[in-house]
Coordinates of C-alpha atoms in Angstrom, one line a residue:
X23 CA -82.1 84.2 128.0
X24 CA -78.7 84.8 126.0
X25 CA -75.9 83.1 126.1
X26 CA -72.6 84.4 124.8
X27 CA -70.6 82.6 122.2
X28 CA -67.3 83.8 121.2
X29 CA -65.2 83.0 118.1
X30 CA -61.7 83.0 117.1
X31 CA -61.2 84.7 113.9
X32 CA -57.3 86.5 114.2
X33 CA -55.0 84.4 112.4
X34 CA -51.1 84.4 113.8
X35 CA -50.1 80.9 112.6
X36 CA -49.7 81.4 108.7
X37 CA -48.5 84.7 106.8
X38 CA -51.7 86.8 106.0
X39 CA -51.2 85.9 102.2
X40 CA -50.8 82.3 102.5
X41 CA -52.6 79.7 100.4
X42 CA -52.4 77.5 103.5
X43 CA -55.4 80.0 105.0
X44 CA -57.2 80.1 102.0
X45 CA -57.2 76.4 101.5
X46 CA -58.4 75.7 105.2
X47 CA -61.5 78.3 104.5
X48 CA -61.7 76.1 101.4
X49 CA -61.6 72.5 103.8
X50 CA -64.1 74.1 106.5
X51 CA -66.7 74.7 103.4
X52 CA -66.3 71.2 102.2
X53 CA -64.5 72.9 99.0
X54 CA -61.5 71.2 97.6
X55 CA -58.0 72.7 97.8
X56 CA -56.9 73.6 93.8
X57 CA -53.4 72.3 92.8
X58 CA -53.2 72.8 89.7
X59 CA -50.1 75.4 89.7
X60 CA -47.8 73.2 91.6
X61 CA -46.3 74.1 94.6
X62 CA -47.7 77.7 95.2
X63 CA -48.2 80.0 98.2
X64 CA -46.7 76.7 100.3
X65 CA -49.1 74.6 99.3
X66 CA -48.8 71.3 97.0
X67 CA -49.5 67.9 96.2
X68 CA -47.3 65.1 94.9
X69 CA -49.8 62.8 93.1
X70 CA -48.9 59.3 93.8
X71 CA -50.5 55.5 94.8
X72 CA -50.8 54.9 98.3
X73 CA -48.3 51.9 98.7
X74 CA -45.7 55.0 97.1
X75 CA -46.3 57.3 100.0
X76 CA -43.6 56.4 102.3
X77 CA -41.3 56.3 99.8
X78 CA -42.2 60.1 98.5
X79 CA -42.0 61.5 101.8
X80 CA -38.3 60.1 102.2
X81 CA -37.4 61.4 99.0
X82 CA -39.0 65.0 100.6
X83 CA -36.7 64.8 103.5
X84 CA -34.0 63.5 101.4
X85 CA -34.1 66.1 98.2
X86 CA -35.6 68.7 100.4
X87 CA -36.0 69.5 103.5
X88 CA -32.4 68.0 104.7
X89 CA -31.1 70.7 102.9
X90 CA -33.3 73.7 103.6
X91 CA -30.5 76.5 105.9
X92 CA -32.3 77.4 109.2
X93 CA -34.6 74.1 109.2
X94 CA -34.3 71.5 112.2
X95 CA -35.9 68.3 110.4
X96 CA -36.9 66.7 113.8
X97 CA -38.5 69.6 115.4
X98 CA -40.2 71.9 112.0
X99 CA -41.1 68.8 110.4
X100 CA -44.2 67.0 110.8
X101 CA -46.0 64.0 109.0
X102 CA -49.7 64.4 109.9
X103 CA -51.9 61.0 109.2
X104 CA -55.5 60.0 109.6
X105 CA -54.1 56.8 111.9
X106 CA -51.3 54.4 112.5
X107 CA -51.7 50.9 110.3
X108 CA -51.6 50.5 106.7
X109 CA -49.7 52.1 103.6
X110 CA -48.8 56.2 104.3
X111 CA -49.9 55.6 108.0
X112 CA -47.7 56.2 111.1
X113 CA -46.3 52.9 111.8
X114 CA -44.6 52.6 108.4
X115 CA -43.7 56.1 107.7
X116 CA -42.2 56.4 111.6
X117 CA -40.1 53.1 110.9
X118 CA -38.8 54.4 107.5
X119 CA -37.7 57.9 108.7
X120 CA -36.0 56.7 111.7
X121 CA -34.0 54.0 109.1
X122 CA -33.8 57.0 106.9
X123 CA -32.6 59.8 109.5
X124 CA -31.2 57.4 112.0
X125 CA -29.3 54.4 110.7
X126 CA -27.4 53.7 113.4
X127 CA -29.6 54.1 116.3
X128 CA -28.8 52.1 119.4
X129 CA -31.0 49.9 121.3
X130 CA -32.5 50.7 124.5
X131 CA -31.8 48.3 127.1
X132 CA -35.2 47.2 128.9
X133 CA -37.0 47.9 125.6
X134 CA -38.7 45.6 124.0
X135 CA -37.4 45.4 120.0
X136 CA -40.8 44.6 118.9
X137 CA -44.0 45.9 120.0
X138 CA -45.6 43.1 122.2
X139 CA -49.2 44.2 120.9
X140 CA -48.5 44.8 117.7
X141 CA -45.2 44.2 115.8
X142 CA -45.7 46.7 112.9
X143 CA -45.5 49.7 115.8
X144 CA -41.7 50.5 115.6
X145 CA -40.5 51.0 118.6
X146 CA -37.9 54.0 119.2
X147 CA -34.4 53.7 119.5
X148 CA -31.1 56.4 120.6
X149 CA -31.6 59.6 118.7
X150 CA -35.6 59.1 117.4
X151 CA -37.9 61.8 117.4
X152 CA -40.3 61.0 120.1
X153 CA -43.5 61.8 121.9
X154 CA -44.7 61.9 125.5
X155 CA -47.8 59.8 126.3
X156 CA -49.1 60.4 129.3
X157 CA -49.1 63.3 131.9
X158 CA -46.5 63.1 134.5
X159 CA -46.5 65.9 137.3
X160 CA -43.4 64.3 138.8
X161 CA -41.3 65.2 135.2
X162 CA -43.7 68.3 134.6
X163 CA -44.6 66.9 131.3
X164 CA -47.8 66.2 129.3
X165 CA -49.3 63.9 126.6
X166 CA -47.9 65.3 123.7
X167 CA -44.9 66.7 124.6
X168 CA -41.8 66.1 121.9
X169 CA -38.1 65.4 122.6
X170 CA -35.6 63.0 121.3
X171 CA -34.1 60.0 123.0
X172 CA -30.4 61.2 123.6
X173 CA -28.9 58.2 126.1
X174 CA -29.7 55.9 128.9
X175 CA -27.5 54.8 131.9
X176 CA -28.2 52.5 134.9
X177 CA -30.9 52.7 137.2
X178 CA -29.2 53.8 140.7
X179 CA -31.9 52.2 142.6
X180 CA -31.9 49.2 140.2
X181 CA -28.6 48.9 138.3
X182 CA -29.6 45.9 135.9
X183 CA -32.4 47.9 134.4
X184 CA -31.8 51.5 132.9
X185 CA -33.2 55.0 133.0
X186 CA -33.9 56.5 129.3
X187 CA -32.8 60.5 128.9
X188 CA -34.6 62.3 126.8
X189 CA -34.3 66.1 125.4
X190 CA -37.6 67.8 125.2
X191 CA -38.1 70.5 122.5
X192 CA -37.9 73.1 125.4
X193 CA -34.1 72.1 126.1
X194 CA -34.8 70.2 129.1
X195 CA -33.9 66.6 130.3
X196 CA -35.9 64.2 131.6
X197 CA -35.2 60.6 132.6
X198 CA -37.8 57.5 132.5
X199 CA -37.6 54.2 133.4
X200 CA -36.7 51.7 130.6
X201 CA -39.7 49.8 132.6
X202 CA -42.0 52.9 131.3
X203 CA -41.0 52.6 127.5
X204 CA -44.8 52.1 126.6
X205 CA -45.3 56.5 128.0
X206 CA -43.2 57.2 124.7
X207 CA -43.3 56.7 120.9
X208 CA -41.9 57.5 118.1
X209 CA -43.3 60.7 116.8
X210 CA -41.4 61.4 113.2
X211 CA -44.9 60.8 112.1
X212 CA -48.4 61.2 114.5
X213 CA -51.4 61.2 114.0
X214 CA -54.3 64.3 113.2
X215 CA -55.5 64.1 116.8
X216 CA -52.3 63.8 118.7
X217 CA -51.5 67.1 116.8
X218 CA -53.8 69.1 117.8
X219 CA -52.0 72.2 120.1
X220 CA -49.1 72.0 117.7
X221 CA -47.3 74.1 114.9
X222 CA -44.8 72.9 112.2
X223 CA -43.0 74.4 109.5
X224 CA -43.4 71.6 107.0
X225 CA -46.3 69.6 107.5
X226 CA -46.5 66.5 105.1
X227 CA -50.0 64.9 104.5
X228 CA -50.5 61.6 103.0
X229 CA -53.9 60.8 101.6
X230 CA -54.1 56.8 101.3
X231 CA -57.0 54.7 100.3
X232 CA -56.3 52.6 103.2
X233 CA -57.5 55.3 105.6
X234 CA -60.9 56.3 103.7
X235 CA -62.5 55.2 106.7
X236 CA -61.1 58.0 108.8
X237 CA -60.8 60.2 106.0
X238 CA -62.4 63.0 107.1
X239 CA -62.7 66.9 107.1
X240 CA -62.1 67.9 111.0
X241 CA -59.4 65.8 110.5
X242 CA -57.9 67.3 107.4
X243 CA -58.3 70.8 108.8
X244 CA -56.8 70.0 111.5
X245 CA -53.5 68.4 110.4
X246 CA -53.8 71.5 107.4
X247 CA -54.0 73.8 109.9
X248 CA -50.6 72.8 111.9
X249 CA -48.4 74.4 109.2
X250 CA -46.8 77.4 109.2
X251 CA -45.2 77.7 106.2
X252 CA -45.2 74.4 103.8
X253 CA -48.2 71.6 104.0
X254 CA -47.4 69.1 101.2
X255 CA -50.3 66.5 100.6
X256 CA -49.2 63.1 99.5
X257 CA -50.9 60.4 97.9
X258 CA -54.8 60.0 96.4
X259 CA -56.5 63.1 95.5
X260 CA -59.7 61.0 95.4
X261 CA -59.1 60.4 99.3
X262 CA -58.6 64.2 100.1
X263 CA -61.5 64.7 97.7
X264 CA -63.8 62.3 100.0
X265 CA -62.4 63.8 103.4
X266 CA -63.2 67.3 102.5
X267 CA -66.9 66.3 101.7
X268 CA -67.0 64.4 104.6
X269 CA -68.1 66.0 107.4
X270 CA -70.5 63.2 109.3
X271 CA -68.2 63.5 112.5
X272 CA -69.5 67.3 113.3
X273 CA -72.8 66.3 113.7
X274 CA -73.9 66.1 117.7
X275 CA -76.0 63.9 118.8
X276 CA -76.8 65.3 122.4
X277 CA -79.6 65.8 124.6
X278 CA -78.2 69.5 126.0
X279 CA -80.9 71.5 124.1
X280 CA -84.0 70.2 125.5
X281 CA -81.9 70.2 129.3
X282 CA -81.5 73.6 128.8
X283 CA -85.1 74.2 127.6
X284 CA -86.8 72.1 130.1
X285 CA -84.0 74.0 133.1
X286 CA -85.2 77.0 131.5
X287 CA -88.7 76.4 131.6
X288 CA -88.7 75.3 135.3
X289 CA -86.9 78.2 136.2
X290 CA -89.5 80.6 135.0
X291 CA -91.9 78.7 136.0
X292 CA -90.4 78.6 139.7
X293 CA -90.1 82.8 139.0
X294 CA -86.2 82.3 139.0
X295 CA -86.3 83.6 135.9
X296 CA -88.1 86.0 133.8
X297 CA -88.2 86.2 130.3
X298 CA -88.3 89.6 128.5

């Protein structure tokens, strides 16, 4: 019995040319991207210590991308990381780019200014990039939609607590309950699987020693595989070198084959099936 399997192979994402698609064949065969002539075919790597990450991706928005014509920096820029704690992970990069982009974000009343589980997650504030949690069919919007918090007002139902606005990427406006703050987050910088579905123009990648524990190569390919036109690594080669090569994640333990075989055996067995 045959069953079909189909494979994408057409590439729209990235320019035919770009070293962006030759690097991700390079990723998917466990091969090591080559940077050795700089910044070329938008690819590149700024060599660096992991506690020096953060600080090289604000001198990239800063020196760079701030000042590239045509580019919006909160919806073509993303910074891609293996997970949330530690140096180059979400929670410090998200906090220094909204300091860094948004000085004098406001406050959301109802909001709690530190996060009651954890105080190193920043929590958003008037004008931050953010990201969509959870599925709402009421709002018509899904985990991992993007906006950016533009204003809150009242509740008309309950004046003393207030109703966040925010702007999704799509133009439209939405309003949540201040009481619902933990359905958003601050999205400046996510994480590898919350990417997944989405494009970028710039995607920045930091590689930090405090993440070799997730450093791996589905994840790497993945977060590579989100930019259009610019993916800049940052950080320890030695980390990308080990996520590339690491590739334990892709192997499936699962018990489907031998269902299939013993369905399959039954079946012809039973004469519901005949094999040719």
């Amino acid at each position: 019995m045959a069953i079909p399997v189909g494979r994408l192979i057409n590439i729209y994402r990235q320019d035919k040319e770009s070293k962006i698609i030759t690097d991700s064949h390079a990723i998917d065969n466990n091969v090591c991207p080559d940077f050795s002539e700089g910044i070329k075919g938008g690819v590149g790597f700024v060599d660096c210590e992991s506690r020096e990450i953060t600080e090289n991706v604000l001198q990239i928005y800063g020196s760079q991308l701030k000042h590239i014509p045509g580019v919006d920096i909160l919806k073509d820029v993303a910074v891609i990381c293996p997970q949330g704690p530690g140096h180059g992970g979400t929670y410090e990069i998200n906090k220094a780019i909204s300091k860094f982009l948004n000085p004098e974000g406001e406050e959301i009343p109802g909001v709690p200014k530190t996060h009651p589980d954890n105080s190193k997650i920043p929590m958003p504030r008037i004008g931050d990039r953010v990201m969509i949690l959870d599925n709402n069919e009421t709002l018509d919007v899904v985990n991992g939609d993007n906006g950016v918090l533009v204003g809150y007002r009242p509740d008309p139902d309950e004046p003393s607590k207030a109703l966040i606005e925010l702007e999704l990427d799509n133009g439209r406006r939405i309003e949540i309950p201040a009481s619902q703050w933990r359905t958003i987050t601050m999205s400046y910088a996510i994480t590898s699987h919350k990417s997944q579905g989405s494009q970028y123009k710039f995607v920045l990648l930091p590689f930090s020693d405090m993440h070799m524990g997730m450093a791996k190569k589905s994840l790497v390919y993945t977060a590579w595989t989100r930019a259009k036109d610019f993916v800049i690594g940052i950080g320890e080669k030695k980390v990308l070198e080990h996520a590339v090569k690491n590739d334990e994640d892709q192997q499936r333990y699962t018990i489907l084959r031998s269902l299939v075989e013993a369905w399959l055996v039954n079946d012809v067995r039973s004469g519901k099936v005949a094999l040719l």
